[in-house]
XYZ file of C-alpha atoms in Angstrom:
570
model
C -31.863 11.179 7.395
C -32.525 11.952 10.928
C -29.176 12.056 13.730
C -31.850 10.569 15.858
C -32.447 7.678 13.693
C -28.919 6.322 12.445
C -26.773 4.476 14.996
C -23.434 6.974 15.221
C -21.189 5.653 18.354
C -19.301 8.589 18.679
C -16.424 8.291 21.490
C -14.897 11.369 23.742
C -11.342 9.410 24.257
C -9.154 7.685 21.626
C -8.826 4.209 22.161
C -5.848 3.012 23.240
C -5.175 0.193 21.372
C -5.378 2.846 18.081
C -1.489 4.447 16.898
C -2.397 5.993 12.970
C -5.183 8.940 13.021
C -7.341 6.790 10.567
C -7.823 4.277 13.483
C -8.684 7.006 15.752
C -10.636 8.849 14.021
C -12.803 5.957 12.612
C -13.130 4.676 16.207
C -13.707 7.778 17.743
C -16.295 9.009 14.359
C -18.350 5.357 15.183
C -16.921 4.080 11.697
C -15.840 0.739 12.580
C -15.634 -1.445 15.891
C -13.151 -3.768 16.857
C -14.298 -7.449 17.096
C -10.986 -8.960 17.882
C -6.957 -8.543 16.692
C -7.453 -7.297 12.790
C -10.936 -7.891 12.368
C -13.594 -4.722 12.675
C -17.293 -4.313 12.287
C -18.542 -1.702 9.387
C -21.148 0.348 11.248
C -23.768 2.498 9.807
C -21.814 5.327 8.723
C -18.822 3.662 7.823
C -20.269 1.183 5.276
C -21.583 4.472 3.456
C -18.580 5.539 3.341
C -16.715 1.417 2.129
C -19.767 1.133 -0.160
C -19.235 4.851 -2.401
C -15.162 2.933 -2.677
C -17.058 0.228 -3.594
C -19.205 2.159 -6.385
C -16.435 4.427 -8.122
C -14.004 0.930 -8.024
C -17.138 -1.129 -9.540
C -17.859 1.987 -11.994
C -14.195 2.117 -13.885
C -13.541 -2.072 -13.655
C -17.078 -2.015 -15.828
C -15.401 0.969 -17.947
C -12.659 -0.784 -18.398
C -14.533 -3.892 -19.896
C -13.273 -6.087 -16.880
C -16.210 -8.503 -16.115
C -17.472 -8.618 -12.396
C -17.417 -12.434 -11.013
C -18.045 -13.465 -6.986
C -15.445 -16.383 -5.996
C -15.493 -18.243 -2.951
C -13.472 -17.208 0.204
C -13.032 -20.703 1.479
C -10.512 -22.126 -0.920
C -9.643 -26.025 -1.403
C -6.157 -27.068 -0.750
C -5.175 -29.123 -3.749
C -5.570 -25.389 -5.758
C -2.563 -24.220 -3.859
C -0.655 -27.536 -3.408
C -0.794 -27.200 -7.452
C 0.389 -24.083 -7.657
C 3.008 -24.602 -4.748
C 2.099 -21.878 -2.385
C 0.316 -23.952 0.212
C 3.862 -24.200 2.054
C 5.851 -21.469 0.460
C 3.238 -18.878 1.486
C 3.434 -19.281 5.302
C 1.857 -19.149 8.339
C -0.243 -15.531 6.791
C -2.428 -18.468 5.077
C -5.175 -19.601 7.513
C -5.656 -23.410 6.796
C -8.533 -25.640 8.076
C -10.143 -28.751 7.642
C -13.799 -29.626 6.781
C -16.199 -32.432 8.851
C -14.479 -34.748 5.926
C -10.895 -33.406 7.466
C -10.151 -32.698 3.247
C -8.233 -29.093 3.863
C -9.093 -25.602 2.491
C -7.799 -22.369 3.301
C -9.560 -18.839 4.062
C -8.351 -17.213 0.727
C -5.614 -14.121 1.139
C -5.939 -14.146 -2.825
C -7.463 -15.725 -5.714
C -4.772 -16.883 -8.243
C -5.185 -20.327 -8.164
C -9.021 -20.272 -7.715
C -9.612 -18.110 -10.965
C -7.312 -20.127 -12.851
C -9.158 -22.634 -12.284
C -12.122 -21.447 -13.621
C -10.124 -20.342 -16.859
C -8.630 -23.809 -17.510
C -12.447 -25.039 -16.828
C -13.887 -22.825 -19.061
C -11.746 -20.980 -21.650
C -10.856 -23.415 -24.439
C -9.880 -21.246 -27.775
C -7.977 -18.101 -28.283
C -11.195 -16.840 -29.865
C -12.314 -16.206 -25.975
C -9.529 -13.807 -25.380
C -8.549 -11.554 -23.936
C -11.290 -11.383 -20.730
C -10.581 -10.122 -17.675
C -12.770 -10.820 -14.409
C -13.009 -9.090 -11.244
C -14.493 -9.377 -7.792
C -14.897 -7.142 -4.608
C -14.434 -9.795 -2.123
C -13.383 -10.057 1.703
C -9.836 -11.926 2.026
C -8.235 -13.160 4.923
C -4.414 -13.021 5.888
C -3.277 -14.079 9.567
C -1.031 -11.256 9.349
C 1.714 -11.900 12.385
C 0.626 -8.790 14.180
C -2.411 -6.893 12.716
C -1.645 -2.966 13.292
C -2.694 0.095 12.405
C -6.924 -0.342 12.403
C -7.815 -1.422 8.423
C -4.542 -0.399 7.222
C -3.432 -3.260 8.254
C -6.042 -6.343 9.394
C -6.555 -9.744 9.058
C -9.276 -9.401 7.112
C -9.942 -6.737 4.758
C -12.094 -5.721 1.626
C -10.007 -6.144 -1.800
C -11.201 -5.480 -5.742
C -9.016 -8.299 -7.498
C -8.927 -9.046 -10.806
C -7.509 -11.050 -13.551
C -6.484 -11.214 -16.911
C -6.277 -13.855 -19.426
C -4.772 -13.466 -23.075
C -3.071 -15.646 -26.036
C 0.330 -13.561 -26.355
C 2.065 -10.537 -24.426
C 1.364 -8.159 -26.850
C -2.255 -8.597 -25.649
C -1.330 -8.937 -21.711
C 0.273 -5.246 -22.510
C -2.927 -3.775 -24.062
C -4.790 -4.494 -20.556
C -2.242 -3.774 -18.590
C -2.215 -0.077 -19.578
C -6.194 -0.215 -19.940
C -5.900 -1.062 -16.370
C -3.124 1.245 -15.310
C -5.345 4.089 -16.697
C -8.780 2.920 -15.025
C -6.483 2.613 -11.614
C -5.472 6.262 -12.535
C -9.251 7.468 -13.099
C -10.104 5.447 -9.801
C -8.042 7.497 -7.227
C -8.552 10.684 -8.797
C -12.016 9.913 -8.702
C -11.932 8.630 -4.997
C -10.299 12.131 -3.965
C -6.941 11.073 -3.375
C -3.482 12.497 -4.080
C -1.645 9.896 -4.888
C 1.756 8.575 -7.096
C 1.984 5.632 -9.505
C 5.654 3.991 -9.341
C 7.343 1.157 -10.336
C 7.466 -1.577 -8.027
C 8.811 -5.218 -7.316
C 6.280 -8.150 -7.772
C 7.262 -9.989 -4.954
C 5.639 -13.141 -3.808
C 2.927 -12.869 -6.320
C 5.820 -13.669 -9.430
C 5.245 -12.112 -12.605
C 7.784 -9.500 -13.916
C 6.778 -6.107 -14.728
C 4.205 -4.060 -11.899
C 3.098 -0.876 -10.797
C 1.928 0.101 -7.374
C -0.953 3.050 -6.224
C 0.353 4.898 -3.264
C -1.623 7.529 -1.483
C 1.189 9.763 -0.187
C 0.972 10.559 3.611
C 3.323 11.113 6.223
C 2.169 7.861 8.127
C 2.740 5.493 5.460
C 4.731 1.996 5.610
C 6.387 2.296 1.998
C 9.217 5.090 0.672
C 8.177 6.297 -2.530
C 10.804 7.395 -4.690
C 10.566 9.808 -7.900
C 12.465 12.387 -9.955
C 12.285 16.074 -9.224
C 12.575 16.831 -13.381
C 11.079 13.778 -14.872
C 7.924 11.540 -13.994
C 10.314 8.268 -12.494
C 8.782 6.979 -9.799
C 9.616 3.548 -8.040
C 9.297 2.220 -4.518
C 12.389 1.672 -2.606
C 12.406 -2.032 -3.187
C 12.727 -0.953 -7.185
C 14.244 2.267 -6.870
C 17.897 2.376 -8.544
C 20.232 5.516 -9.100
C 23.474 5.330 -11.343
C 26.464 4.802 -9.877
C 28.984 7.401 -10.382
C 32.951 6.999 -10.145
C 34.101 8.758 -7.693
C 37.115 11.412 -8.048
C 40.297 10.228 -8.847
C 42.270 9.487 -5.795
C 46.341 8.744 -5.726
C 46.957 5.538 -4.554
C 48.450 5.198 -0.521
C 49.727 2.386 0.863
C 47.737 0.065 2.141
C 48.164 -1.418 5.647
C 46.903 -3.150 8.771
C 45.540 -1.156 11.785
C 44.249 -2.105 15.320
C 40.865 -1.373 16.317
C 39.873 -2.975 19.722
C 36.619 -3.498 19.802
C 35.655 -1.447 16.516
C 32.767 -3.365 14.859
C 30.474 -0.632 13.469
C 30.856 2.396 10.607
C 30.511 4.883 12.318
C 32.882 3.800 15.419
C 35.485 2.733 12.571
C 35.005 6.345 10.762
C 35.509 8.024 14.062
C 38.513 6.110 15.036
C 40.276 6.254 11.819
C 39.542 9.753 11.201
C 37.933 9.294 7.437
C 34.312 9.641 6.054
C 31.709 6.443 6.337
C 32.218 6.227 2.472
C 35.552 5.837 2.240
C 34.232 2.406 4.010
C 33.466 -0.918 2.091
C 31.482 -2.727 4.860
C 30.179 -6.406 4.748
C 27.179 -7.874 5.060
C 26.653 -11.565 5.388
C 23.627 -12.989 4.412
C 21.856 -16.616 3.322
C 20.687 -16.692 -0.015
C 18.497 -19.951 -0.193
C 20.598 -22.369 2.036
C 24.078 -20.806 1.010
C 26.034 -18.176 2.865
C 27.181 -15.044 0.694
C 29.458 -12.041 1.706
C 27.521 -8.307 -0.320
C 29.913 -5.774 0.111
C 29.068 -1.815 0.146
C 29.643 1.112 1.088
C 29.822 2.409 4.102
C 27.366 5.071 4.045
C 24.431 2.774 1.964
C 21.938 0.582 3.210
C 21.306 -2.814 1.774
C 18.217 -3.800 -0.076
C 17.051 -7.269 0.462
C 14.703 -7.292 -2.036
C 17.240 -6.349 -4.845
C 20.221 -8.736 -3.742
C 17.665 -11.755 -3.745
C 17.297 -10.811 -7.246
C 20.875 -10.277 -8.091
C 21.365 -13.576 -6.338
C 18.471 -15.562 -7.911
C 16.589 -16.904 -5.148
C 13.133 -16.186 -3.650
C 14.250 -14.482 -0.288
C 17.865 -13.209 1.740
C 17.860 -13.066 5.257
C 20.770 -11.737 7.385
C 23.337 -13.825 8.854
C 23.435 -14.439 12.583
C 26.888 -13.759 14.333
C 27.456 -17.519 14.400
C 26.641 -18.421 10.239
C 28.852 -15.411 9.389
C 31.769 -16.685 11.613
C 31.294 -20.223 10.395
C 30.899 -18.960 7.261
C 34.571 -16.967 7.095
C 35.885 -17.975 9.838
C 36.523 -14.393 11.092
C 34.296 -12.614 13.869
C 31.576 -10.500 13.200
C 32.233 -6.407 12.545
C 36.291 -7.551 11.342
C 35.238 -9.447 8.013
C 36.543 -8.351 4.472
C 37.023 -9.280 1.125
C 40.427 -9.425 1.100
C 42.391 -12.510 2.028
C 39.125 -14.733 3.029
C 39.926 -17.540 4.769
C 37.145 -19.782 3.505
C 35.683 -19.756 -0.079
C 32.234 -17.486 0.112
C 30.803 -16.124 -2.763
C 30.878 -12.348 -2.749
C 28.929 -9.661 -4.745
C 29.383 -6.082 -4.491
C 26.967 -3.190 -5.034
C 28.406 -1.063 -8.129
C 29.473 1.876 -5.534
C 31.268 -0.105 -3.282
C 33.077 -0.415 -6.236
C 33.935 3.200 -7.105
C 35.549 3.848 -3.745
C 39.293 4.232 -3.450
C 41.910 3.774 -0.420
C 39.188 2.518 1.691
C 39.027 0.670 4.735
C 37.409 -2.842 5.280
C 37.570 -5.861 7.956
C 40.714 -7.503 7.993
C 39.223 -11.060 8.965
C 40.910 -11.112 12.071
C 39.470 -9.879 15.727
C 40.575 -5.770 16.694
C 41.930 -5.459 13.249
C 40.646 -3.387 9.648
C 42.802 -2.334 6.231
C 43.302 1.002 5.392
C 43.898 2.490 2.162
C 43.009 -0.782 0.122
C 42.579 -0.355 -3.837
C 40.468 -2.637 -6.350
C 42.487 -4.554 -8.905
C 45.653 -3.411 -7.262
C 45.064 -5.377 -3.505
C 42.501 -7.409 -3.620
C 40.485 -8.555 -7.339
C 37.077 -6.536 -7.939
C 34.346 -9.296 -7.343
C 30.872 -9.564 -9.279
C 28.544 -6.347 -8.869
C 25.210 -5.497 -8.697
C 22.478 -2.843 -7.618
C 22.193 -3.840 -3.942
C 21.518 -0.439 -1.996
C 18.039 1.693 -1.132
C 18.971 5.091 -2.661
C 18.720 8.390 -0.907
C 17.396 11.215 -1.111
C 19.017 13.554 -3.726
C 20.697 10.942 -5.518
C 20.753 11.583 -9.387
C 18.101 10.076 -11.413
C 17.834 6.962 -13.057
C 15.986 8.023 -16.222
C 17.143 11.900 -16.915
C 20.402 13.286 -16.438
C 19.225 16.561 -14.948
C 16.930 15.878 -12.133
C 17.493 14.461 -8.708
C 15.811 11.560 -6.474
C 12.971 12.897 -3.398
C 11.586 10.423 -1.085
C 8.347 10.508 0.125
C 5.831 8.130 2.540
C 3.370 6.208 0.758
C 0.296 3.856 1.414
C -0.130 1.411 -0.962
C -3.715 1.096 -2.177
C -3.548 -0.522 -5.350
C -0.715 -2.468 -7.325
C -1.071 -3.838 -11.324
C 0.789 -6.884 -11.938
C 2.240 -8.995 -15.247
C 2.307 -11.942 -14.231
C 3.045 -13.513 -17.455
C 2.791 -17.686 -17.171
C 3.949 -18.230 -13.494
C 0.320 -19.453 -12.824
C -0.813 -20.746 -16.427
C 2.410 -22.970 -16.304
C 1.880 -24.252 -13.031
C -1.801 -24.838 -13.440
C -1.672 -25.817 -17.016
C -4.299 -23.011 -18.467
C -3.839 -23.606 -22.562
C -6.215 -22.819 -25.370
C -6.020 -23.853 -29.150
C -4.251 -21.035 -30.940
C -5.012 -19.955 -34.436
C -3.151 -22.877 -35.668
C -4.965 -25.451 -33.898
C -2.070 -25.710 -31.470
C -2.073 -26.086 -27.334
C -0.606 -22.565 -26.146
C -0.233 -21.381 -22.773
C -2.079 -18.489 -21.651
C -0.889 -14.946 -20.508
C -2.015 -13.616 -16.803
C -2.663 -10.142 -15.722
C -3.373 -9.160 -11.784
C -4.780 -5.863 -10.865
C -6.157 -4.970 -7.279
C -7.285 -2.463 -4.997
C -7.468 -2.732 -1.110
C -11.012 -0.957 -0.787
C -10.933 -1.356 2.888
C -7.843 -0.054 3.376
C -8.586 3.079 0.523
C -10.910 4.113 3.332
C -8.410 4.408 6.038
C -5.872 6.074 3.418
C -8.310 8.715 2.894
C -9.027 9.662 6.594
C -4.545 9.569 6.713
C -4.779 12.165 3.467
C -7.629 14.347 5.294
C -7.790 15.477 8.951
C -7.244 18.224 11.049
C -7.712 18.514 15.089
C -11.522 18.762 15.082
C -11.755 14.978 13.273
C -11.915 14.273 9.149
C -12.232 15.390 6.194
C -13.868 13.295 3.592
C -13.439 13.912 0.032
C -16.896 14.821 -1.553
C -17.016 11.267 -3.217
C -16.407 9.475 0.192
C -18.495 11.366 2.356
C -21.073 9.192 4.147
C -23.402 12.521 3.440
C -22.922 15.631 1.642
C -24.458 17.554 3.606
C -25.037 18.202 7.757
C -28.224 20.271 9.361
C -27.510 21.285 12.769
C -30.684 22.045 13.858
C -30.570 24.087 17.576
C -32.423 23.809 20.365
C -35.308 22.325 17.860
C -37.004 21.067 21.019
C -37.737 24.777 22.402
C -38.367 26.310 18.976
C -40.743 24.592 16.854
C -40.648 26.705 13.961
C -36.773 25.670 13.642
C -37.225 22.334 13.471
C -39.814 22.598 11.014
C -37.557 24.883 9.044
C -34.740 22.456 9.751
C -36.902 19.522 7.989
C -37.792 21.441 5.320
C -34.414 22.585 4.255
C -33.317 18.856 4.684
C -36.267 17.444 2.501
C -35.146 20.562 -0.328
C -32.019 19.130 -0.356
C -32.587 15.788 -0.762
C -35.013 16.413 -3.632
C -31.819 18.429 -5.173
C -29.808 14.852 -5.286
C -28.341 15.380 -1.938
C -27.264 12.874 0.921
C -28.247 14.516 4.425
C -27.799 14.218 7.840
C -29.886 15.987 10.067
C -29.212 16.542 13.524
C -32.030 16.530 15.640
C -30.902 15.256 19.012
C -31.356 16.845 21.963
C -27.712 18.167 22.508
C -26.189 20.849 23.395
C -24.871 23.220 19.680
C -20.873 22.375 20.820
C -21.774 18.597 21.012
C -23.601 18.588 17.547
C -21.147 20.347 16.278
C -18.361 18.790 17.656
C -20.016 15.362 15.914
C -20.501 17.142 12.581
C -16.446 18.102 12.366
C -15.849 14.830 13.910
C -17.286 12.122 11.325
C -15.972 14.784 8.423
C -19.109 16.000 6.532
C -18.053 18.858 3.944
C -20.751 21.346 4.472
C -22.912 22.234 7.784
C -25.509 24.432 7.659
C -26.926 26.027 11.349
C -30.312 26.421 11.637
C -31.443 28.524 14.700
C -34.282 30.918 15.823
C -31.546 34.057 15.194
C -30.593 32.830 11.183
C -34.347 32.402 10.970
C -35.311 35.811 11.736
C -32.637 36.738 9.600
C -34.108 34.836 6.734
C -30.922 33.077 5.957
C -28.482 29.941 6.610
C -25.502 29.731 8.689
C -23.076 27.882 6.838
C -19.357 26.384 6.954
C -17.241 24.276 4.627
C -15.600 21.382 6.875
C -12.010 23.246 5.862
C -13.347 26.814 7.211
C -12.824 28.597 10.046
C -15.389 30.532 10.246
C -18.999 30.506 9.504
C -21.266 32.582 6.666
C -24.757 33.634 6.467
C -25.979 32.834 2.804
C -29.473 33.251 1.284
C -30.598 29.267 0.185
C -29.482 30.255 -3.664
C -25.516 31.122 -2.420
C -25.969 27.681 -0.216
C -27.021 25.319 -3.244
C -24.125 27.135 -5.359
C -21.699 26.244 -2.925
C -23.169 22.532 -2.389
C -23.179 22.417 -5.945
C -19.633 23.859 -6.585
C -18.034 20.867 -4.533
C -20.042 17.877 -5.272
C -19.071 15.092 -7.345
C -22.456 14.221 -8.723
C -23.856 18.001 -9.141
């Protein structure tokens, strides 16, 4: 394809509005254009690029034996009033109403719509297991859309969903799945990390997210220098170990005017931020609870609503905690409470000896305090985000590393949370009603786009993978105008290489060489080949691999050997 003929927007200046190199670049490259807040036009060259995520995703779901389905993006409101997210799932869900003012929502997701269709249609355990899958554009109101695709309102997702008569069977796809997910990124050019991960809002109990590790990603990924754990920091534990074997001091009272953080009460009492057992107040549901830890960890929401049962913990203001204990903020402790709160501990917090806590009273903290001796140990739980080169969970030899992640992709169990709601049964081998099992797999295809240009860039623009490349190839054909004979040679090389199996863009514009070349590192193709009146008379092609420096003159057999050596389809 001609330069002249494909519509590429290229921009000097980075937008403004764009923070992550993946919006810049795709804004600057003429990817995608910004309609309004979170929603962007595909142009030209970046649909090539969204449709070859498209093709690899579509080739491994039909490997996999996953059946491809289109459902509808406008979603009727009785689905989700059945399966009780039209309220819990917030303001993200964009509701409407028709001319008949019935409601429906723009759909973020599609649990409720394909279970549906399996309580419609799937009768016997005969027609199971199936799993279906869609590519399909979802809409979520996010808040405050950021970050270009990585993180808009609406966005391109591959969902899909499994149906079976027993775990045993749920298990068998999930892993099917797990390994086409694996094949998928690899495929996609991606270096990536499968961990363990919290379901969330979704429900369901056992799931595994797809990160594409980059330095500008949202999520901590967490793994094992000597084993292959891996878990995100919602799901990330680390055993707690008893600490050394302190004598016992006495315990007393100290003033601390106007002490209310760690690291002003460490200071000012002379000891280490773990020899601290701080408080936290939070609301768990409607009740107030007291989590204790220590004074060096950070509290994981995600992990004390589990401890504590509920769907979501949110932090105390000033005023509940007061009310709450009747002490004020930055002085509250576990021992002698004057109100009855239920407390839970993390298991660390537990571990520490003569340490220092609130002493529920304004300007004043304990010192030297001991479990079981001053104050009863309380319930305990994992509650903290581990750190870095904490030991690992699984092995006894290796230690924790903590890396940036982008999720791309998550597998989910979900088990019966939607079968139960929306009554999906089937006769089982007995004749009996049984209610199904649900798997959830999917892949943000949009935002795998964005990932990639994160993963591959330098200062000149980025650097597709071979399978993402919008072409695999770019002529930069100079001063064609002037010089006849190198535009016909440029056209002829093009058409060679397109009858080899190759995707090509040839420039042909009337620029000057820095400003075609400038484009060419710019929108990320991996090879560019120079054709000019001086390579001509030398009877060879200038050539340069998007990652070089510098460029080669090659006869046309070394260029299709090094076209060849990099592609995915040759």
């Amino acid at each position: 394809m001609r330069a002249s003929q494909i519509f590429i927007p290229t921009l000097k200046e980075t937008p403004a509005e764009a923070e992550l190199v993946s919006h810049q670049l795709l804004l600057r490259g003429g990817f995608i254009r910004r309609l309004a807040s979170g929603l962007y036009t595909w142009m030209p060259l970046g649909l090539r690029v969204l449709r070859k995520v498209e093709r690899i995703v579509r080739e491994e779901m039909d490997r996999s034996g996953a059946q491809e389905v289109l459902m509808p993006v406008v979603q009727p409101a009785e689905l989700w009033q059945e399966s009780g997210r039209w309220e819990k799932y917030g303001p993200e869900l964009l509701r409407l109403k028709d001319r008949h003012q019935r409601d429906f929502c723009l759909g973020p997701t599609h649990e409720e719509v394909i279970s549906d269709l399996a309580r419609r249609e799937i009768h016997s355990y005969k027609q199971l297991p199936v799993n279906f899958y869609q590519i399909q554009t979802k809409f979520r109101d996010e808040i405050r859309p950021r970050f270009g695709l990585m993180r808009g309102r609406e966005f391109i997702m591959k969902d899909a969903y499994s149906f079976h008569v027993d775990h045993a069977s749920l298990e068998i796809t999930y892993q099917t799945m797990y390994d086409a997910y694996q094949r998928t990124f690899t495929r996609l050019g991606l270096d990536f990390r499968a961990v363990e991960a919290d379901n969330g809002a979704i429900g369901g109990k056992r799931s595994h997210e797809f990160h594409v590790l980059a330095d500008s990603g949202e999520d901590a990924i967490v793994s094992c220098d000597h084993c292959d754990y891996a878990a995100n920091m919602e799901k990330a534990s680390s055993p707690a170990k008893a600490a050394p074997a302190e004598a016992p001091l006495e315990a007393a009272r100290v003033q601390t005017p106007g002490i209310r953080t760690v690291a002003e009460q460490a200071a000012m009492l002379g000891i280490s931020s773990s020899q601290i057992v701080k408080t936290v107040l939070v609301v768990a549901g409607e009740q107030p609870v007291m989590l204790l830890l220590r004074g060096d960890d950070e509290l994981n929401l995600i992990k004390a609503a589990h401890a504590l049962e509920v769907d979501e913990v949110r932090m105390a203001t000033p005023e509940e905690a007061e009310s709450a204990t009747g002490a004020p903020l930055g002085f509250i402790g576990p021992k002698d409470l004057k109100t009855s709160i239920r407390v839970l501990a993390d298991h660390r917090a537990l571990n520490v000896g003569n340490f220092s806590t609130g002493a529920n009273e304004m300007d004043t903290h304990w010192v030297n305090l001991n479990w079981d001796r001053d104050l009863s140990c309380p319930d305990s739980a994992d509650l903290r985000n581990v750190r870095a080169g904490d030991p690992c969970p699984h092995c006894s030899t290796g230690t924790l590393g903590i890396r940036r992640g982008i999720e791309v992709g998550h597998v989910f169990q979900l088990g019966q949370v939607y079968s139960e709601r929306m009554k999906i049964t089937v006769l089982d081998e007995s004749g009996r009603d049984a209610t199904v099992t649900m798997g959830c797999y999917g892949i943000g295809v949009s935002r795998v786009v964005a990932a990639a240009v994160e993963q591959h860039f330098d200062e000149r623009g980025i650097i597709w993978p071979a399978s993402l490349t919008p072409f695999d190839v770019g002529i930069v054909a100079i001063n064609a105008r002037k010089f006849p004979e190198v535009a016909a040679a440029a056209q002829a090389l093009h058409d060679r290489l397109e009858q080899a199996g190759f995707n090509v863009l040839l420039d042909d514009r009337d620029e000057r060489p820095g400003v075609q070349f400038a484009t060419m590192d710019l929108i990320g193709l991996p090879h560019r080949v120079v054709v000019s009146d001086k390579v001509l008379a030398q009877n060879v092609w200038e050539y340069r691999a998007r990652r070089a420096s510098e460029n080669t003159l090659v006869n046309e057999a070394e260029l299709m050997d090094r076209l060849n050596a990099s592609s995915p389809v040759h």
